[in-house]
Structure formats: C-alpha cells, structure tokens
Amino acid sequence: MSTQFFSKLSQNYIELLKDDEYYDTTIEVGEDPNVKIFHAHMNILYYRSPYLRRILASEKKNNGLIYIKLPNILPEIFQIILEYIYGGILSLDGHDAPDFLKILATADMLHLQELVNYLQKYLIENKSEWLEQHFGLTHQISLQSNNLLELQEFCTNLMAQFPDKIFKSFDFISLPEKSLISLIKRDDLQMKEIEVWEHVLKWGLAQNPTLISGPNTWSDDDFRTMENTLQHCLPLVEWMEQNFGLVCQTSFKSNSLLELQQFCLDSMTKSPQKIFRSLDFTSFSEKPLVLLIKRDDLQMKEVEIWEHVLKWGLAQNPTLFLDPVTWTDEDFKMMKNTLRSCLPLVRFFSLSSVEFAQKVLGEDPNVKIFRAHTNILCYRSPYLRRVLVAEKKHNGLVHIKLQNISPEIFQIILEYIYGDPNAWSDDDFKTMENTLQHCLLLVRFFSLSSEEFSQKVHPYKKLLKHQFYEELLNSYLDPNREPIDNILLPRNMTVDNIIDSRIVNLNIVSIISRWIDRTELNYKFSHLRELYFPYQFKLLLRGSRDGFTPKKFHELCGGIHNTVTFIKLKDSEEIIGGYSPIKWETPRNWGATKDSFIFSFKNKDNFKDTVISNVKDLDYAIWFHSLSGPYFGKDINIHASNEFTDYDTICCKKFHYDKKIRDSGEKFYRRL
C-alpha cells in the first residue's frame, strides 16, 4: 500500500522558500527600476528547472553562495514561478490573461513543461476570446519555442478561419517564413486565393526592399530573390487582429513555439478577411505565409488569396513597380524567387469572377480615402515622411489630409510610390522569385477565374514555372484539356444555408452550380475553381425521411422547376443524379429541354473521374409518369409497380444523353 501526502510536502517547501536562513542561491530578477532579489536553494532549482540547472552548473560559489541574474523576467512573474517550483502551486488569483501569457513565456524559458502544457490548455479553453483580440501578442509568444505547439495550432486555426481580420490588423510583412508557410498550406484558410497571392507578393517585396513593386521591371536575379523569399509562403493573407502582428512575428522567431504558431495559423484560416483588413500582412515572414496558404480550410476566396500573396511579395521587394507590365525579366525572377514557396499553394484553378474590394471610400466625389503603409511612404517620399513623423497614431492608424491634390492625380502618384511591375527589371523578378520561392507553390492559382487570372496573375507570369503557367493558361483556353496531377483543390470555405444534404458536400454543389450556369469552357476543371454558390438549394425530398415511392415524389416535387436529384448508390460511395430545368409532371409524357444534364461522382471527395452528360435528344430529356420518380430520358430510370410502393426498377444506361455516366448499366439500389 502506498499513500501520498503531497499537500503537507508542498506546504513545507513553500515555508522553506519564505525562510531566509538556509538559502544558498541569490537570484536578481528584472531590470531597473523594477528589480528584486530572491533567495532560493540550489538543489531544488537544479532538479525543477533544466534551464536553471545549466546556469547553476556554470556558476561558482562565492562565500558559499551562487549569484545569478534573470533580467528578462518580471519580478512579479518570477514570484509566481518560484512558488510553482517549490510547492507545485500555481496561484492565478488577481491576474488576467496578459499575465497568463507572461507566465507561460517565462515557464517556457525555464523549461517547466508541465506548467507550459497546463497554461496553454487553460488559455485556449478559457481565454480564447482575449487571445483572438490580442492575436499579435499571442502569436508572438507562441513562436518563441517549439514547446508551445497547442498555442501555435490555435493561432494557425484562427488565421485560417479569419485571415482577412488578421491580415488587416497585423503587419504581416514582419511575419516569419515559418508562420506564413504553416498558414498558406492550410486548406481551410478562409480567403480568396487572389488575396493570398497578393499578400504573398507584398510580403516578398517587403523582404527585398531594393525591389520595385512592379515585376515587369524585375531582372532574373530579382525574381530569384523573390522566389527564394516566398519559397514556403505564397498561401498567406493580410493581418489578423489589432495585436496579431506581435504574435505572428514573435511566434515564428523560435522553433520552440510551435503551439503558438499553430494558434496564429488557425486564427488566420478562420477569419482571413478580418485578419487581412486589420493587419499589415506584408511584414509577415515567409514561413507563416506558406503555412496559411496551404490550408484547405482557409475561409477566403482564392482570388483574394492571390491578391494578398502578390501584395506580400511586392512588399518584400519595394523596388518593384505595382504593375507587372513594366517588369523586366530580372524583376519577374526576383518576384518568383520571393514567392517560390507560395506560388504552388495558390489554388489558381479555384478562382472565380469577383469584384475586388474597393480601396477608395468617401461620399464627396472630390474626396477619396486611400489606405497606405507608413513604412513605404516614409522611404519613398521625404515630404510624406515629415508629415507622418508629425502625426500620432489613433487606434493604430495615422490619418493625414492632402487637400491640394486631386484624388485622380494622387492615385497616379501612389501607384508610382508603391511601384509598378511593368517597370521591373530581370533582376527585380529574380529577387521577387527568390523571396517567394517557398510560397508560389502554395497559392491555388487554378482556383482563379479567367478574369482574375488575366488581371492579377498574367502580369507576373515570369514568377511561375513555364510549364505550370502554360497548364494554367490552357485550363482557361482549351475545352478538351485534362487537368494535371497534384493540383491543390479549392479551399474548404465555410458557407452556411447552401444545402441540407447527407449525400453531397459543398464541392459537389459548387460543381453542379457551375454546370447549371455553364460557367466553364472545360467542365473537367470545375472542381478546381473556387467554390461557386449562386443558389440556395431547398430540400424537397429525402428518401430516408419521406420514403421511396412515386406518390411521395410527385406530392413533394410535382410542379417545381429547376431541381437537382442526388442519388447515393447502396454499399458504394458513388453518387449519380441529374438536373431538370422544367417542372415535374404526373401525366405520361416526355419533357423537352436543351439544358438538362446527368452526372456521376465516384465519391464526394474525388472529382477527377466526374462525368457530366448533356442531353442529346432534346425531345426526350425528361420522362413523366405517375409511377416514376426522377426519370432522365432512358438514362436514369426510377420506376415502381404502383405509386404507393418503393421503386423496384432503378437502372442507369446511355440512351438520350451524350455520355455514359456509369460503367455498369445494371440495376442498382439507391438512397435519395
């Protein structure tokens, strides 16, 4: 039998800590004017803290005492840590979340892993709202150590979900490469890929201040520089929250703060718009940009991701002009090098037509509000430098007025200040290419719409590998082109109230919607484009709920136009179905239409072998009968012996539609 008496043991050790008679170690903690001397015992410190063990082992006793200094720790925080070391007690009464983060950082510094694990879990479970509001600080601390994996994951998730929020509140160009890569890798990053791309470019340019913003003036060396800078990144977005900058910058400075890095990435993924609009994301380092853009759950349109990646890359190369038409080969090489890690992560095939966010606000037609960056304005214009130095920040922003300049003229001047890629030299492109070398592969360029590709990607084509660019270009031009392997799918954007289905996911709904609207020249690329939701799908009939009889089908679906039928085959992951633009009727008759189609998916997550079959014999597109369910030509047949019994004839074969959607034409069982 073994009995533990830890309570009394803890009490005695706390008493020992308070007793000044038997100490052999003096610890000076803090910096002037906040300095405090603590008395402790070498043997206890030695066994409780690996960090203090190394310090104590290197110090010699003087008059029987060892004297050490810990200037980077606040005395009030060290008092809490010391009580934990001696008594295993963590007293947080009277302390708030900022103190918890300081305690966590100190515990990590002293290698108190038990305390580190507890505080990470406590903060995430109980103080998540505060962590999100002060994302900069949180992210910074999370990246200080590889031991803070839970906090890093929290940050990563937040960045993926709210990238816009993070990037617009956070100077992302200072983000370390590791954070950038972690975020840009995520499929759940909630940001348009075009924004990821622009943010990655902005970051790449910021890492290469000699580059002009416009890649057209870049040299090959410039592109290599940019590609190298962004080689892991392109998937990031703008700023997270008001304090997200500090979090991200610090969290990725150390390989020990993996949990805090993950926290930052998660945060940006969840709210990309919130992050990018509140964050100067161009200060991100490459790593977090790449990590964010890789995520499938990044909640942002691919076109926005692409724009943010470009913006980041340009910020890493401030010598580049904004307009890539002016870039030289060297400029493109610089940008390509900056974004080399990000470009593969941008899901260009997912991009769709979108209106880009307006950058000019104001009701007076002669007054416009421009958003800019103090670091760029200061270095590009001595006049603006003097104005900005004289102004104070309000809520993190500097507001200046230039009443004697027309908005149209200032727009031209601002574009010159930021740079134009059309003016990039080959060296500029090489620099940018080197800067973005780890990011370029993470931007999902295939997600982009043809308009987004033409306007936002084509000017930077020198940043992309020639073969990849040709594949991307052909996806928009060639109706018979087959997608290449290993193309990143669109990000898993969170969209509510689109469909209530147990059979299909939002990817399939997006593909079907594109087919209905005929948005794609080549339907084989539909699954690679950014998710497309022009419609809300209202559930009319669910077989498991309403039954599988003709009576119920005509009761719930009769007289309704524009319906989509999804059928999941029993004991299989295969899904088949069809779209009917005309209303379902009961009298025995053929329905004519040129717009119906049938389809098949091998499963809801694999779209490469998807088949769409358009109606061939227009007068025999739909069959109506009181004993039939959804009946597409003679290609999908669903029939019953009477209207009150379950369907007993269910088969699929090629007849009135132009393609066979199943290898087998035999009867099958279904789940509507």
XYZ file of C-alpha atoms in Angstrom, residues 316-630:
315
model
C 9.205 42.109 -49.860
C 10.552 43.811 -52.993
C 9.702 47.537 -52.607
C 11.845 48.465 -55.600
C 9.377 46.748 -57.913
C 6.572 48.683 -59.556
C 2.995 47.607 -58.834
C 2.125 46.993 -62.472
C 3.845 43.815 -63.740
C 3.613 45.071 -67.315
C 6.618 47.273 -66.535
C 8.644 44.434 -65.004
C 11.754 43.147 -66.697
C 12.767 39.509 -66.774
C 15.022 40.179 -63.812
C 12.105 41.701 -61.895
C 9.992 38.621 -62.532
C 12.818 36.363 -61.423
C 13.149 38.387 -58.237
C 9.430 38.120 -57.518
C 9.328 34.467 -58.494
C 12.182 33.784 -56.119
C 10.396 35.695 -53.363
C 7.210 33.688 -53.891
C 8.797 30.340 -54.743
C 7.274 28.642 -51.695
C 3.897 30.346 -52.048
C 3.027 30.054 -55.715
C 2.464 26.280 -55.588
C -0.043 26.809 -52.778
C -2.305 29.315 -54.531
C -5.207 27.344 -55.971
C -5.484 29.250 -59.200
C -7.938 26.794 -60.725
C -10.363 27.620 -57.901
C -10.573 31.300 -58.751
C -13.904 32.755 -59.858
C -15.077 36.162 -61.057
C -15.342 38.555 -58.144
C -15.391 42.238 -57.588
C -12.240 43.329 -55.866
C -12.622 45.182 -52.600
C -12.879 48.923 -53.068
C -9.829 50.773 -51.791
C -11.290 54.264 -52.058
C -14.102 55.461 -49.802
C -15.994 58.720 -49.441
C -19.284 60.330 -50.374
C -17.821 63.522 -51.864
C -16.752 62.709 -55.436
C -13.787 65.039 -54.974
C -12.676 63.360 -51.753
C -11.275 59.858 -51.582
C -9.741 57.895 -48.762
C -6.584 55.979 -49.657
C -5.090 53.247 -47.494
C -1.331 53.020 -47.477
C 1.635 51.938 -45.352
C 3.777 54.332 -43.335
C 6.994 52.396 -43.931
C 6.634 52.638 -47.717
C 5.511 56.285 -47.732
C 8.361 57.308 -45.414
C 11.044 55.754 -47.588
C 9.585 56.867 -50.904
C 8.634 60.489 -50.167
C 10.620 62.904 -47.947
C 7.558 65.174 -47.778
C 5.254 62.417 -46.561
C 7.967 61.303 -44.146
C 7.868 64.712 -42.455
C 4.056 64.688 -42.381
C 3.871 61.176 -40.942
C 6.502 61.850 -38.279
C 4.436 64.806 -37.062
C 1.209 62.803 -36.796
C 0.213 60.487 -33.975
C -1.474 57.132 -34.388
C -5.129 56.794 -33.434
C -6.321 53.219 -32.961
C -3.157 52.075 -34.688
C -3.660 54.301 -37.748
C -2.167 57.584 -38.948
C -4.635 59.869 -40.751
C -3.304 62.671 -42.949
C -5.022 65.115 -45.305
C -3.719 66.309 -48.669
C -6.368 68.841 -49.640
C -4.453 70.443 -52.503
C -4.127 67.236 -54.546
C -6.942 65.782 -56.644
C -7.780 62.104 -55.981
C -7.102 61.181 -59.604
C -3.613 62.689 -59.530
C -2.802 61.185 -56.135
C -3.867 57.746 -57.405
C -1.217 58.029 -60.110
C 1.374 59.268 -57.612
C 0.530 56.479 -55.165
C 0.963 53.852 -57.850
C 4.365 55.335 -58.603
C 5.305 55.337 -54.914
C 4.351 51.695 -54.485
C 5.856 50.685 -57.773
C 4.686 49.080 -60.990
C 5.693 45.546 -62.056
C 5.764 46.729 -65.665
C 8.916 48.598 -64.720
C 10.648 45.608 -63.103
C 13.977 44.511 -64.453
C 15.063 40.892 -64.788
C 16.984 41.319 -61.553
C 13.804 42.546 -59.861
C 11.938 39.430 -60.944
C 14.794 37.219 -59.769
C 14.718 38.940 -56.403
C 10.967 38.503 -56.095
C 11.179 34.898 -57.250
C 13.810 34.194 -54.616
C 11.746 35.931 -51.942
C 8.611 33.927 -52.737
C 10.296 30.625 -53.571
C 8.516 28.711 -50.801
C 5.154 30.391 -51.325
C 4.470 30.227 -55.024
C 3.616 26.533 -54.956
C 1.078 27.077 -52.194
C -1.142 29.608 -53.946
C -4.031 27.757 -55.581
C -3.866 29.521 -58.923
C -6.204 27.062 -60.631
C -8.973 28.343 -58.356
C -8.927 31.718 -60.076
C -11.494 32.849 -62.596
C -10.310 33.703 -66.090
C -10.745 37.410 -65.301
C -8.714 37.117 -62.122
C -6.033 35.148 -63.921
C -5.812 37.688 -66.735
C -5.706 40.744 -64.484
C -3.840 39.503 -61.446
C -1.610 36.589 -62.464
C -0.649 37.059 -66.101
C 1.482 40.188 -65.412
C 3.559 38.071 -63.009
C 3.930 35.048 -65.277
C 7.720 35.215 -65.030
C 7.410 34.260 -61.371
C 5.814 30.930 -62.295
C 7.478 27.905 -63.809
C 6.910 27.941 -67.554
C 5.219 24.538 -67.714
C 2.959 25.343 -64.782
C 1.974 28.689 -66.297
C 1.153 27.035 -69.626
C -1.030 24.443 -67.869
C -2.776 27.223 -66.000
C -3.322 29.263 -69.149
C -4.609 26.260 -71.104
C -7.129 25.454 -68.382
C -8.946 28.637 -69.387
C -8.483 28.266 -73.152
C -8.651 24.580 -74.087
C -12.089 22.887 -73.782
C -10.507 19.422 -74.079
C -7.624 19.901 -71.673
C -7.157 17.295 -68.945
C -6.094 18.614 -65.505
C -2.577 17.726 -64.465
C -1.996 15.728 -61.299
C -1.323 17.195 -57.860
C -3.337 20.391 -58.332
C -4.493 21.737 -54.984
C -8.261 21.723 -54.614
C -10.162 24.912 -53.689
C -10.101 25.769 -50.026
C -12.873 24.432 -47.823
C -14.749 27.674 -47.394
C -17.392 27.726 -44.683
C -20.724 28.761 -46.212
C -23.999 28.313 -44.361
C -27.509 27.604 -45.651
C -26.482 26.485 -49.147
C -27.829 22.937 -48.974
C -29.204 20.421 -46.477
C -27.821 17.105 -47.686
C -26.402 13.904 -46.241
C -25.124 12.798 -49.623
C -23.132 15.651 -51.140
C -20.754 18.325 -49.870
C -20.245 21.943 -50.897
C -17.661 20.993 -53.526
C -20.240 18.955 -55.433
C -22.849 21.694 -55.003
C -20.377 24.199 -56.463
C -19.633 21.946 -59.442
C -23.333 21.373 -60.154
C -23.990 25.126 -59.912
C -21.255 25.813 -62.456
C -22.733 23.255 -64.819
C -26.185 24.783 -64.448
C -24.829 28.245 -65.283
C -22.386 26.947 -67.914
C -19.549 28.967 -66.393
C -16.762 26.655 -67.555
C -15.407 26.146 -71.064
C -13.985 22.837 -69.848
C -16.060 21.141 -67.158
C -13.096 18.934 -66.200
C -11.694 21.935 -64.322
C -14.937 22.780 -62.481
C -13.815 21.086 -59.280
C -10.583 23.090 -59.269
C -12.190 26.503 -59.436
C -13.130 28.468 -56.373
C -16.366 27.317 -54.781
C -19.342 28.820 -56.602
C -22.653 29.334 -54.793
C -25.109 31.459 -56.811
C -28.054 29.435 -55.486
C -29.526 28.105 -52.270
C -30.757 24.533 -52.611
C -34.046 23.814 -50.853
C -34.542 20.222 -49.720
C -37.787 18.897 -51.261
C -37.492 15.158 -50.678
C -35.172 12.971 -48.633
C -35.658 9.246 -49.179
C -34.637 8.243 -45.672
C -37.192 10.703 -44.297
C -40.026 10.750 -46.863
C -39.799 7.289 -48.395
C -39.068 5.971 -51.890
C -42.496 5.934 -53.527
C -43.746 7.699 -56.696
C -46.662 9.079 -54.688
C -44.385 10.953 -52.294
C -42.119 12.165 -55.130
C -44.991 13.764 -57.072
C -46.529 15.113 -53.876
C -43.357 16.934 -52.807
C -41.696 17.717 -56.161
C -44.560 17.971 -58.641
C -44.866 21.277 -60.481
C -41.426 22.525 -59.388
C -38.834 23.791 -61.875
C -35.027 23.752 -61.577
C -34.497 20.657 -59.449
C -31.368 18.609 -58.844
C -31.589 14.930 -57.919
C -28.748 13.307 -55.954
C -28.718 9.511 -55.624
C -26.168 7.643 -53.499
C -25.788 4.026 -54.516
C -26.179 1.453 -51.777
C -22.959 -0.163 -50.479
C -20.960 2.321 -52.533
C -19.623 5.859 -52.323
C -20.788 6.577 -55.882
C -23.236 9.451 -56.426
C -25.333 9.920 -59.569
C -28.108 12.326 -60.435
C -29.449 14.907 -62.815
C -30.662 18.460 -63.270
C -34.081 19.314 -64.710
C -34.908 22.939 -65.539
C -38.522 22.012 -66.349
C -41.199 21.132 -63.803
C -42.036 17.545 -62.885
C -45.474 16.386 -64.046
C -47.697 13.352 -63.483
C -49.325 12.651 -66.894
C -47.431 10.155 -69.015
C -45.381 12.282 -71.387
C -41.899 13.353 -72.484
C -40.499 16.710 -71.360
C -38.291 18.627 -73.796
C -35.346 20.828 -72.794
C -31.822 21.560 -74.001
C -30.466 22.419 -70.552
C -30.864 19.218 -68.540
C -27.869 17.024 -67.735
C -26.990 13.946 -65.707
C -23.804 13.293 -63.760
C -21.816 10.870 -61.643
C -19.188 11.221 -58.916
C -17.069 8.275 -57.765
C -17.332 9.713 -54.268
C -17.949 13.106 -52.724
C -14.246 13.839 -52.239
C -12.759 12.659 -55.550
C -13.712 14.736 -58.579
C -11.122 13.685 -61.129
C -13.347 10.962 -62.641
C -16.507 13.060 -62.520
C -18.735 12.729 -65.588
C -21.297 15.229 -66.872
C -23.583 14.120 -69.667
C -25.679 16.708 -71.516
C -28.990 15.856 -73.114
C -28.572 14.718 -76.715
C -32.174 14.077 -77.770
C -33.834 17.284 -76.601
C -37.394 15.995 -77.003
C -36.661 13.049 -74.711
C -34.848 14.821 -71.906
C -37.294 14.050 -69.061
C -39.923 11.309 -68.702
C -43.105 11.959 -66.710
C -45.227 9.156 -65.295
C -47.357 8.680 -62.200
C -45.389 5.526 -61.343
C -41.971 7.090 -61.892
C -39.611 9.082 -59.763
C -36.951 11.406 -61.240
